[in-house]
CSV table of C-alpha atoms in Angstrom, one decimal:
chain,number,residue,atom,x,y,z
A,1,MET,CA,-23.1,6.2,-16.4
A,2,GLN,CA,-24.2,9.4,-16.3
A,3,VAL,CA,-22.1,12.3,-16.1
A,4,GLN,CA,-23.0,13.9,-14.1
A,5,SER,CA,-23.1,11.9,-11.1
A,6,VAL,CA,-19.6,12.8,-10.6
A,7,LEU,CA,-20.9,16.1,-10.5
A,8,GLU,CA,-20.7,18.3,-6.6
A,9,PRO,CA,-19.5,14.9,-5.1
A,10,GLU,CA,-19.8,15.1,-1.6
A,11,LEU,CA,-16.5,13.3,-1.8
A,12,LEU,CA,-13.5,13.6,-3.9
A,13,VAL,CA,-10.9,10.7,-3.2
A,14,VAL,CA,-7.9,11.1,-4.8
A,15,SER,CA,-5.7,7.9,-5.8
A,16,GLU,CA,-2.9,7.0,-7.6
A,17,ALA,CA,-3.8,4.2,-8.5
A,18,TYR,CA,-7.2,1.9,-8.8
A,19,THR,CA,-8.2,-1.3,-8.9
A,20,PRO,CA,-8.3,-3.1,-11.9
A,21,ASN,CA,-5.7,-0.8,-13.0
A,22,ALA,CA,-3.2,-1.6,-9.6
A,23,ILE,CA,-1.3,-3.7,-7.8
A,24,GLY,CA,-0.8,-4.3,-4.1
A,25,GLY,CA,-2.9,-3.9,-1.5
A,26,ALA,CA,-3.2,-0.3,-0.8
A,27,ALA,CA,-5.9,-0.6,-4.0
A,28,PRO,CA,-8.1,-2.8,-3.1
A,29,SER,CA,-8.7,-1.9,0.4
A,30,LEU,CA,-9.5,1.4,-0.2
A,31,HIS,CA,-12.4,-0.5,-3.2
A,32,ILE,CA,-13.4,-2.2,-1.0
A,33,VAL,CA,-15.2,0.5,1.4
A,34,LEU,CA,-15.8,3.0,-1.5
A,35,GLN,CA,-17.8,0.7,-2.6
A,36,ARG,CA,-19.7,0.6,0.7
A,37,LEU,CA,-19.8,4.2,1.1
A,38,ALA,CA,-21.1,4.2,-3.1
A,39,GLN,CA,-24.3,3.5,-1.1
A,40,ARG,CA,-24.6,6.4,1.2
A,41,MET,CA,-23.2,9.2,-0.8
A,42,ARG,CA,-21.6,10.7,-3.5
A,43,LEU,CA,-18.5,10.4,-4.3
A,44,VAL,CA,-15.8,10.0,-6.5
A,45,VAL,CA,-12.0,8.7,-7.4
A,46,LEU,CA,-9.8,10.2,-9.1
A,47,SER,CA,-7.0,8.3,-10.7
A,48,PHE,CA,-3.7,7.8,-12.8
A,49,HIS,CA,-3.4,4.6,-15.3
A,50,ASP,CA,-0.8,3.7,-18.2
A,51,SER,CA,-3.8,4.9,-21.3
A,52,CYS,CA,-3.4,8.0,-23.7
A,53,LEU,CA,-6.7,9.5,-22.7
A,54,PRO,CA,-8.6,10.7,-20.0
A,55,GLY,CA,-11.1,7.9,-18.8
A,56,VAL,CA,-14.8,8.0,-17.0
A,57,GLN,CA,-16.1,4.7,-15.9
A,58,SER,CA,-18.4,3.1,-12.9
A,59,VAL,CA,-16.3,0.3,-11.7
A,60,ASP,CA,-18.2,-2.2,-8.8
A,61,GLY,CA,-21.1,1.1,-8.5
A,62,VAL,CA,-17.8,3.5,-7.5
A,63,ASN,CA,-17.2,6.8,-10.4
A,64,VAL,CA,-13.5,6.9,-10.9
A,65,ILE,CA,-11.9,9.5,-13.6
A,66,PHE,CA,-9.4,8.2,-15.0
A,67,MET,CA,-6.2,10.0,-16.2
A,68,PRO,CA,-3.1,9.3,-18.2
A,69,LYS,CA,-0.1,8.9,-16.2
A,70,ARG,CA,2.7,9.2,-17.6
A,71,VAL,CA,5.0,12.3,-19.5
A,72,ILE,CA,7.8,11.3,-21.1
A,73,SER,CA,9.4,15.5,-20.7
A,74,ALA,CA,9.7,18.8,-19.1
A,75,ASP,CA,8.4,19.8,-22.8
A,76,ALA,CA,6.4,17.5,-23.4
A,77,LEU,CA,4.6,19.1,-20.2
A,78,ALA,CA,1.9,22.3,-21.5
A,79,ASP,CA,1.6,20.1,-24.8
A,80,SER,CA,-0.1,16.6,-22.4
A,81,PHE,CA,-2.0,18.4,-20.0
A,82,MET,CA,-3.5,20.3,-22.8
A,83,VAL,CA,-4.5,17.1,-24.2
A,84,ALA,CA,-5.8,15.7,-21.0
A,85,ILE,CA,-8.0,18.3,-19.7
A,86,ARG,CA,-9.5,19.3,-22.9
A,87,HIS,CA,-10.7,15.4,-23.5
A,88,LEU,CA,-12.0,15.8,-19.8
A,89,HIS,CA,-13.9,18.2,-20.7
A,90,LEU,CA,-15.4,17.3,-23.9
A,91,LEU,CA,-16.4,13.3,-21.2
A,92,LEU,CA,-17.6,15.7,-18.4
A,93,GLY,CA,-20.0,17.8,-20.7
A,94,PHE,CA,-18.2,21.0,-20.0
A,95,ASP,CA,-17.4,23.4,-23.1
A,96,ILE,CA,-13.5,22.9,-24.8
A,97,PRO,CA,-12.0,25.0,-23.0
A,98,HIS,CA,-9.3,28.1,-25.4
A,99,ASN,CA,-6.9,28.2,-22.3
A,100,VAL,CA,-5.4,25.7,-20.5
A,101,PRO,CA,-4.5,26.0,-17.3
A,102,ASN,CA,0.0,26.3,-16.9
A,103,ALA,CA,1.1,22.9,-16.0
A,104,GLU,CA,4.7,24.9,-15.2
A,105,PRO,CA,7.4,22.7,-13.5
A,106,VAL,CA,7.4,21.3,-9.7
A,107,ASP,CA,10.6,22.3,-7.5
A,108,VAL,CA,8.9,21.9,-3.8
A,109,VAL,CA,11.9,20.6,-1.8
A,110,ARG,CA,14.2,22.9,-3.4
A,111,VAL,CA,17.8,20.6,-3.1
A,112,ARG,CA,19.1,19.8,-6.7
A,113,SER,CA,22.4,22.2,-5.5
A,114,ALA,CA,24.0,18.5,-4.1
A,115,ARG,CA,23.2,16.7,-7.9
A,116,HIS,CA,26.8,16.6,-8.5
A,117,ILE,CA,26.9,14.6,-5.6
A,118,THR,CA,26.1,11.4,-7.8
A,119,ASP,CA,26.0,9.2,-4.8
A,120,LEU,CA,23.0,10.7,-3.1
A,121,GLN,CA,19.3,9.4,-3.2
A,122,MET,CA,17.1,11.6,-4.3
A,123,ASP,CA,15.1,9.2,-5.5
A,124,VAL,CA,13.0,9.9,-2.3
A,125,ASN,CA,11.5,12.9,-2.9
A,126,ARG,CA,11.2,12.1,-7.0
A,127,ASP,CA,7.3,12.0,-6.3
A,128,TYR,CA,6.7,16.0,-5.7
A,129,GLU,CA,9.9,17.6,-8.1
A,130,SER,CA,9.6,16.3,-11.0
A,131,VAL,CA,7.7,16.5,-13.7
A,132,ALA,CA,5.4,13.8,-13.6
A,133,HIS,CA,4.3,15.5,-10.2
A,134,SER,CA,3.6,18.8,-11.7
A,135,TYR,CA,1.5,17.1,-14.3
A,136,ALA,CA,-0.8,15.3,-11.9
A,137,LEU,CA,-1.1,18.3,-9.2
A,138,ALA,CA,-2.2,20.4,-12.2
A,139,CYS,CA,-4.8,17.9,-13.5
A,140,VAL,CA,-5.9,17.5,-9.5
A,141,HIS,CA,-5.9,21.0,-9.5
A,142,GLU,CA,-8.3,20.8,-12.7
A,143,VAL,CA,-10.8,18.5,-11.2
A,144,ILE,CA,-11.6,19.9,-8.2
A,145,ARG,CA,-12.1,22.9,-10.3
A,146,LEU,CA,-15.2,21.3,-12.3
A,147,LEU,CA,-16.1,18.8,-9.8
A,148,ASN,CA,-16.4,22.0,-6.6
A,149,PRO,CA,-16.5,19.5,-4.2
A,150,TYR,CA,-17.7,18.6,-1.3
A,151,ARG,CA,-15.0,17.4,0.9
A,152,ILE,CA,-11.5,16.1,-0.1
A,153,HIS,CA,-9.1,12.4,0.9
A,154,ALA,CA,-6.1,11.8,-0.6
A,155,ASP,CA,-5.6,7.7,0.3
A,156,ASN,CA,-1.8,6.4,1.0
A,157,TYR,CA,1.5,9.1,-0.1
A,158,ARG,CA,1.6,10.5,-3.7
A,159,ALA,CA,-2.0,11.3,-3.3
A,160,ALA,CA,-1.4,13.2,0.1
A,161,VAL,CA,2.0,15.0,-1.0
A,162,LEU,CA,-0.7,16.3,-4.1
A,163,CYS,CA,-3.4,17.4,-2.2
A,164,GLY,CA,-1.6,18.8,0.5
A,165,GLN,CA,-0.9,21.2,-2.1
A,166,VAL,CA,-4.6,22.3,-2.6
A,167,ARG,CA,-5.5,24.3,0.4
A,168,PRO,CA,-3.9,27.4,-1.1
A,169,PHE,CA,-7.1,27.3,-3.0
A,170,PHE,CA,-9.5,24.7,-1.6
A,171,LYS,CA,-11.9,25.6,1.1
A,172,GLY,CA,-13.4,22.7,2.3
A,173,PHE,CA,-11.9,19.0,4.4
A,174,LEU,CA,-9.1,17.8,3.7
A,175,SER,CA,-8.2,14.2,5.2
A,176,VAL,CA,-6.0,11.5,4.5
A,177,MET,CA,-5.0,7.9,4.6
A,178,ILE,CA,-2.0,6.9,5.7
A,179,ARG,CA,-1.1,3.1,4.7
A,180,ASP,CA,2.8,2.6,4.4
A,181,ASN,CA,6.2,4.0,6.5
A,182,ARG,CA,6.9,6.5,3.4
A,183,PHE,CA,5.8,9.8,5.4
A,184,ALA,CA,7.7,8.4,8.5
A,185,CYS,CA,11.2,6.7,6.7
A,186,VAL,CA,13.2,8.6,4.2
A,187,ARG,CA,14.6,6.0,3.0
A,188,SER,CA,13.4,5.0,-0.7
A,189,ASN,CA,12.9,1.2,0.8
A,190,ASN,CA,10.5,3.0,3.3
A,191,SER,CA,12.8,0.0,6.1
A,192,LEU,CA,11.9,1.2,9.2
A,193,MET,CA,15.8,-0.1,9.5
A,194,VAL,CA,19.5,0.7,9.7
A,195,ARG,CA,22.3,-2.6,9.7
A,196,GLN,CA,19.0,-4.8,10.2
A,197,ARG,CA,18.0,-2.8,13.4
A,198,THR,CA,14.6,-1.6,13.5
A,199,CYS,CA,14.3,2.2,14.2
A,200,THR,CA,13.0,3.5,17.6
A,201,ALA,CA,13.0,7.5,16.5
A,202,CYS,CA,14.9,9.0,13.5
A,203,ASP,CA,18.7,10.3,13.6
A,204,PHE,CA,19.3,10.0,10.7
A,205,SER,CA,22.1,7.1,11.0
A,206,CYS,CA,21.0,5.5,7.4
A,207,ALA,CA,22.5,8.1,5.7
A,208,SER,CA,26.0,6.9,6.1
A,209,GLU,CA,25.1,3.5,5.3
A,210,GLN,CA,22.8,5.4,1.9
A,211,CYS,CA,25.9,7.6,1.0
A,212,PRO,CA,28.6,6.4,2.7
A,213,SER,CA,30.9,9.1,0.1
A,214,ASP,CA,28.7,12.0,1.0
A,215,PRO,CA,27.2,11.1,5.0
A,216,ALA,CA,26.4,14.9,5.5
A,217,GLY,CA,25.4,15.7,2.6
A,218,GLN,CA,23.0,12.5,2.8
A,219,LYS,CA,21.5,13.8,5.7
A,220,MET,CA,20.7,17.1,4.4
A,221,VAL,CA,18.5,16.0,1.8
A,222,PHE,CA,16.5,13.3,3.9
A,223,GLU,CA,16.2,16.3,6.5
A,224,ARG,CA,14.5,18.1,3.7
A,225,ILE,CA,12.2,15.6,2.6
A,226,GLN,CA,11.5,14.4,6.0
A,227,GLN,CA,10.3,18.0,7.0
A,228,TYR,CA,8.7,18.9,3.4
A,229,ARG,CA,6.6,15.6,5.1
A,230,ILE,CA,5.7,16.4,7.6
A,231,SER,CA,4.5,19.8,6.7
A,232,THR,CA,2.2,18.0,4.0
A,233,LEU,CA,0.1,16.5,6.2
A,234,ARG,CA,-0.5,19.3,8.7
A,235,SER,CA,-2.2,21.1,5.8
A,236,PHE,CA,-4.7,18.1,6.1
A,237,ASP,CA,-7.7,18.2,8.8
A,238,THR,CA,-7.8,14.5,9.9
A,239,VAL,CA,-4.9,11.7,9.6
A,240,MET,CA,-5.8,8.1,9.2
A,241,VAL,CA,-4.2,5.3,9.4
A,242,THR,CA,-5.6,1.7,9.6
A,243,GLY,CA,-3.9,0.2,12.8
A,244,PRO,CA,-2.3,0.7,15.9
A,245,HIS,CA,1.2,-0.4,15.0
A,246,LEU,CA,0.7,2.4,12.4
A,247,GLN,CA,-0.7,5.3,14.9
A,248,GLN,CA,2.7,4.4,16.6
A,249,VAL,CA,4.8,5.0,14.3
A,250,MET,CA,3.3,7.9,13.4
A,251,SER,CA,3.6,9.1,16.7
A,252,VAL,CA,7.0,9.3,17.1
A,253,PHE,CA,8.8,10.1,14.0
A,254,THR,CA,6.6,12.8,12.4
A,255,GLY,CA,4.1,13.6,15.6
A,256,ILE,CA,1.1,14.0,14.2
A,257,GLN,CA,-2.2,12.9,15.4
A,258,THR,CA,-4.2,10.2,14.0
A,259,THR,CA,-7.5,8.8,14.1
A,260,ILE,CA,-7.6,4.5,13.4
A,261,VAL,CA,-9.3,3.0,10.5
A,262,SER,CA,-8.1,-0.2,9.6
A,263,ASN,CA,-8.2,-1.9,6.3
A,264,PRO,CA,-11.6,-4.8,5.5
A,265,ALA,CA,-10.8,-7.6,4.6
A,266,GLY,CA,-13.0,-8.2,1.8
A,267,ASP,CA,-16.6,-9.2,0.8
A,268,VAL,CA,-17.2,-12.4,2.8
A,269,ALA,CA,-19.9,-13.7,1.1
A,270,ALA,CA,-17.7,-13.7,-2.6
A,271,VAL,CA,-15.1,-14.9,-1.6
A,272,ASN,CA,-17.1,-18.4,-0.3
A,273,ARG,CA,-18.1,-18.0,-3.4
A,274,ILE,CA,-14.4,-18.2,-5.4
A,275,ILE,CA,-12.8,-20.5,-2.9
A,276,GLN,CA,-16.0,-23.5,-2.2
A,277,PRO,CA,-15.5,-25.8,-5.0
A,278,VAL,CA,-11.3,-25.4,-4.1
A,279,ALA,CA,-10.2,-28.4,-2.8
A,280,GLN,CA,-6.7,-28.6,-0.1
A,281,SER,CA,-3.9,-29.6,-2.5
A,282,SER,CA,-2.9,-33.4,-1.5
A,283,ASP,CA,0.9,-32.1,-1.5
A,284,LEU,CA,1.4,-30.6,1.9
A,285,SER,CA,1.7,-26.6,0.7
A,286,VAL,CA,2.9,-23.8,2.0
A,287,LEU,CA,2.5,-19.7,0.5
A,288,VAL,CA,4.4,-17.5,1.3
A,289,ILE,CA,2.4,-14.0,-0.6
A,290,GLY,CA,3.5,-10.7,-1.5
A,291,MET,CA,5.9,-8.7,-3.8
A,292,LEU,CA,9.2,-10.7,-3.7
A,293,ASN,CA,11.7,-7.7,-2.1
A,294,GLU,CA,14.2,-7.5,0.8
A,295,ASN,CA,11.6,-6.0,3.2
A,296,LYS,CA,9.4,-9.6,2.4
A,297,GLY,CA,12.3,-11.4,3.2
A,298,GLN,CA,11.9,-14.4,1.0
A,299,HIS,CA,15.0,-14.6,0.3
A,300,SER,CA,16.5,-15.4,3.9
A,301,PHE,CA,13.7,-17.7,4.2
A,302,ILE,CA,14.5,-19.5,1.3
A,303,LYS,CA,18.4,-20.3,2.3
A,304,GLN,CA,16.9,-20.4,6.3
A,305,TYR,CA,14.7,-22.8,4.7
A,306,LEU,CA,17.2,-24.9,2.3
A,307,ALA,CA,19.8,-25.2,5.1
A,308,GLU,CA,16.9,-27.0,7.7
A,309,LEU,CA,16.0,-29.2,4.9
A,310,LYS,CA,20.1,-30.8,5.2
A,311,VAL,CA,19.0,-32.0,8.8
A,312,ARG,CA,15.5,-32.5,8.9
A,313,SER,CA,13.6,-35.7,8.4
A,314,HIS,CA,10.1,-34.4,8.8
A,315,PRO,CA,8.2,-32.3,5.9
A,316,PHE,CA,8.7,-29.3,4.9
A,317,GLY,CA,6.4,-29.3,2.0
A,318,THR,CA,6.4,-27.1,-1.4
A,319,LEU,CA,6.5,-23.6,-1.6
A,320,HIS,CA,5.3,-21.3,-3.3
A,321,PHE,CA,5.4,-17.7,-3.8
A,322,ALA,CA,2.4,-15.0,-4.7
A,323,GLY,CA,4.7,-11.6,-5.9
A,324,ARG,CA,6.3,-10.9,-8.4
A,325,GLY,CA,10.2,-9.6,-8.1
A,326,GLU,CA,12.3,-11.0,-10.9
A,327,ARG,CA,15.5,-9.8,-8.8
A,328,ILE,CA,14.8,-11.1,-6.6
A,329,ARG,CA,13.4,-14.4,-7.6
A,330,LYS,CA,16.5,-14.7,-9.8
A,331,GLN,CA,18.4,-15.1,-6.7
A,332,ILE,CA,16.7,-17.7,-5.3
A,333,GLU,CA,16.3,-19.7,-8.1
A,334,THR,CA,20.5,-19.3,-8.0
A,335,LEU,CA,19.7,-21.2,-4.4
A,336,LEU,CA,18.0,-24.0,-5.7
A,337,THR,CA,19.6,-27.8,-6.8
A,338,ASN,CA,18.0,-30.2,-9.2
A,339,GLU,CA,17.1,-32.1,-5.1
A,340,THR,CA,15.2,-28.1,-4.4
A,341,ARG,CA,14.2,-27.0,-7.3
A,342,PHE,CA,10.6,-29.2,-7.1
A,343,ARG,CA,10.1,-28.2,-3.8
A,344,VAL,CA,9.6,-24.1,-4.6
A,345,VAL,CA,7.1,-23.2,-7.7
A,346,PHE,CA,6.4,-19.3,-8.6
A,347,HIS,CA,3.0,-18.0,-9.5
A,348,ASP,CA,4.1,-14.2,-10.1
A,349,PHE,CA,1.1,-11.9,-9.6
A,350,LEU,CA,-2.3,-12.9,-9.3
A,351,GLY,CA,-5.7,-11.7,-9.1
A,352,ARG,CA,-7.8,-11.5,-6.2
A,353,GLU,CA,-9.6,-14.7,-7.6
A,354,ASP,CA,-6.6,-16.6,-8.4
A,355,LEU,CA,-5.2,-15.3,-5.0
A,356,PHE,CA,-7.7,-16.5,-3.2
A,357,ARG,CA,-8.0,-20.1,-4.6
A,358,LEU,CA,-3.7,-20.8,-4.2
A,359,ILE,CA,-4.4,-19.3,-0.2
A,360,ARG,CA,-7.4,-21.8,-0.1
A,361,ALA,CA,-6.0,-24.8,-1.8
A,362,SER,CA,-2.6,-23.8,0.2
A,363,HIS,CA,-2.0,-25.8,4.4
A,364,VAL,CA,-0.2,-22.9,5.7
A,365,VAL,CA,0.2,-19.6,4.9
A,366,ALA,CA,3.7,-18.2,6.1
A,367,CYS,CA,4.7,-14.4,6.0
A,368,PRO,CA,9.2,-14.4,6.6
A,369,THR,CA,8.1,-10.3,6.5
A,370,VAL,CA,11.5,-8.9,7.8
A,371,TRP,CA,11.1,-5.3,7.9
A,372,PRO,CA,8.1,-4.1,10.6
A,373,GLU,CA,5.5,-4.4,8.2
A,374,PRO,CA,2.9,-1.5,8.2
A,375,PHE,CA,-0.1,-3.5,8.1
A,376,GLY,CA,-0.2,-6.8,6.0
A,377,ARG,CA,-2.6,-7.7,4.3
A,378,VAL,CA,-1.8,-11.4,3.7
A,379,PRO,CA,-3.3,-12.4,7.7
A,380,LEU,CA,-7.3,-11.1,6.7
A,381,GLU,CA,-6.7,-12.5,3.0
A,382,ALA,CA,-5.8,-16.2,4.7
A,383,GLY,CA,-8.1,-15.9,7.8
A,384,LEU,CA,-11.5,-15.3,4.5
A,385,CYS,CA,-10.3,-18.7,3.3
A,386,GLY,CA,-9.9,-20.1,6.9
A,387,ARG,CA,-5.6,-20.9,7.0
A,388,PRO,CA,-3.3,-19.7,9.8
A,389,VAL,CA,-0.5,-17.6,8.9
A,390,VAL,CA,3.3,-18.4,11.0
A,391,ALA,CA,4.8,-15.4,10.3
A,392,PHE,CA,7.2,-12.9,12.4
A,393,GLY,CA,6.5,-11.2,15.2
A,394,VAL,CA,6.3,-8.1,13.4
A,395,GLY,CA,4.9,-4.2,12.1
A,396,GLY,CA,1.0,-4.6,11.9
A,397,LEU,CA,1.0,-8.4,12.0
A,398,VAL,CA,0.8,-8.6,15.5
A,399,SER,CA,-2.8,-6.9,15.3
A,400,SER,CA,-4.0,-9.2,12.5
A,401,ILE,CA,-2.6,-12.6,14.5
A,402,ARG,CA,-3.9,-14.2,17.2
A,403,HIS,CA,-1.0,-16.3,18.7
A,404,GLY,CA,-1.5,-19.8,19.1
A,405,LYS,CA,-5.0,-19.5,18.0
A,406,THR,CA,-5.8,-17.9,14.5
A,407,GLY,CA,-1.4,-19.0,13.4
A,408,TYR,CA,1.7,-18.1,14.9
A,409,LEU,CA,3.7,-15.2,16.1
A,410,VAL,CA,7.3,-15.9,16.1
A,411,LYS,CA,10.1,-14.1,17.6
A,412,PRO,CA,11.9,-12.4,14.5
A,413,GLY,CA,15.0,-14.1,13.0
A,414,ASP,CA,14.1,-17.2,14.5
A,415,TYR,CA,13.3,-19.4,11.8
A,416,THR,CA,14.6,-22.7,13.6
A,417,LYS,CA,11.0,-22.1,15.5
A,418,PHE,CA,9.2,-20.6,12.2
A,419,PHE,CA,9.7,-24.0,10.5
A,420,THR,CA,9.4,-25.8,13.7
A,421,LEU,CA,5.5,-24.6,13.9
A,422,GLN,CA,5.1,-24.3,10.7
A,423,ARG,CA,5.9,-28.3,10.3
A,424,GLU,CA,4.1,-29.1,12.9
A,425,LEU,CA,1.2,-27.8,11.1
A,426,LEU,CA,2.0,-29.4,8.4
A,427,LEU,CA,2.0,-32.2,10.1
A,428,HIS,CA,-1.3,-31.8,12.5
A,429,PRO,CA,-3.9,-30.7,9.5
A,430,GLU,CA,-6.9,-30.9,12.6
A,431,ARG,CA,-4.5,-28.4,14.6
A,432,ALA,CA,-4.3,-26.1,11.2
A,433,ILE,CA,-7.9,-26.5,10.1
A,434,ALA,CA,-8.8,-25.7,13.8
A,435,MET,CA,-6.6,-22.1,13.4
A,436,GLY,CA,-8.1,-21.4,9.8
A,437,THR,CA,-11.4,-21.9,11.4
A,438,ALA,CA,-11.1,-19.6,14.5
A,439,ALA,CA,-8.5,-17.0,11.6
A,440,ARG,CA,-11.9,-17.2,9.9
A,441,SER,CA,-14.1,-16.0,12.7
A,442,PHE,CA,-11.3,-12.8,14.6
A,443,ILE,CA,-10.7,-11.8,10.9
A,444,THR,CA,-14.4,-10.9,10.3
A,445,GLU,CA,-15.5,-10.2,12.9
A,446,SER,CA,-12.6,-7.6,13.6
A,447,TYR,CA,-12.1,-6.5,10.1
A,448,SER,CA,-15.2,-6.4,8.6
A,449,VAL,CA,-16.2,-4.0,6.1
A,450,GLU,CA,-18.8,-2.7,7.9
A,451,LEU,CA,-16.6,-2.3,11.1
A,452,ALA,CA,-14.2,-0.5,7.6
A,453,CYS,CA,-17.5,2.3,6.5
A,454,ASP,CA,-18.1,3.2,9.9
A,455,ALA,CA,-14.5,4.6,10.9
A,456,PHE,CA,-13.9,6.2,7.7
A,457,GLU,CA,-17.4,8.1,8.3
A,458,ARG,CA,-16.8,8.7,11.6
A,459,ALA,CA,-13.1,10.2,10.8
A,460,LEU,CA,-14.1,12.2,8.2
A,461,GLN,CA,-16.9,14.5,10.3
A,462,SER,CA,-13.7,14.7,12.6
A,463,ALA,CA,-12.5,16.5,10.6
A,464,HIS,CA,-15.6,18.3,8.7
A,465,SER,CA,-15.9,19.8,13.3
A,466,SER,CA,-11.9,19.7,13.5
A,467,LYS,CA,-12.1,22.9,11.0
A,468,GLU,CA,-15.5,23.9,12.5
A,469,ASN,CA,-13.8,24.9,15.7
A,470,ARG,CA,-10.6,26.3,13.6
A,471,CYS,CA,-12.6,28.4,11.9
A,472,LEU,CA,-14.9,29.2,14.7
A,473,ALA,CA,-11.9,29.8,17.0
């Protein structure tokens, strides 16, 4: 890759993590779109990873600047930044600067006076209050100065918080993609739930659950964090979200208008090449995909599954879990007996190709999600592989599953119905195959790369027009 190709881009995309140094669905969704857009415009990605020095490379045709991610302490902040920036200058062909801009600790919300209350949940705002944020912000400032981009796009929460602070000196167009609940829910798990009930508005009643010893103090912290996050979003010309559910959430909880740019399913031809030689498992199998945590509901799912095994004679199949999460995995393993242990298989985190192969080998994909999932890539990936999904009807899953056609949507918490439908698909493979075929058609048509790229470009143009109109006014 020629270094000149990263200078003066039409679009600079800032993302906390990027392929191949990322885990989860956000990075693949972004990369799929940028691969296609890189053929239409000059764009560069700025991301962070765990190496000691910056790097510049082409990832599937997308030019990416990787900056070191970790700063050990405030004392090391200036030195770490100086080393990173000087090395970046060398990579980009600039003279090594003798005077490196300062990277001073940033404390935006200023709620540290409450730290004497040790139970208060302070970690949710550490992204923009900590030394790590100060370093990242300084890196973003310097990269913008060197590259001189026409537009800047922030992808997801941490990048949004960083780029929201460049507005005072960057006069171009700023856009942001919101992929999760963090701007709507200030709790550390971003669940939009209190006492297992989904929130329909925010009254900070979660403060008493989060910090029973001082709910008033916790509420104060939450209020300030929420104010900061909403004010950050207002610095952008266009705010994008991944689907109707998240658009509704943002409207209710922040009052901010958003534009839908749906996640793309992926490269259909590439997925076909991966799954074509894969045969379906001879053993009836159900696959649960996602990080093992309370929001995803795997622990509750397995408890109910084991209870059903005691009273049902019909086959339930072998449960396969693909996703990391050692704490929940250990909790699940304590529930298993010698008679049931063979029915549960843990695969830990899988790369995209291995995950597609496992989906294809499975009979049914299950989403026992408890929280209102902001989007959820699982139905998209299952559809690409021609497999039906059984899921609780929560959040963004309602949009990506057609009940009775591409899978089943079950009333949240109704495990009996969930397992009944799951079992029917295992017992009637012709029905599962028909649903999987329908899912493939629906997903490839509704979540194509072309649709996502076109929507993204329209949103960028909307940001351009919006800013021009404000300037004229």
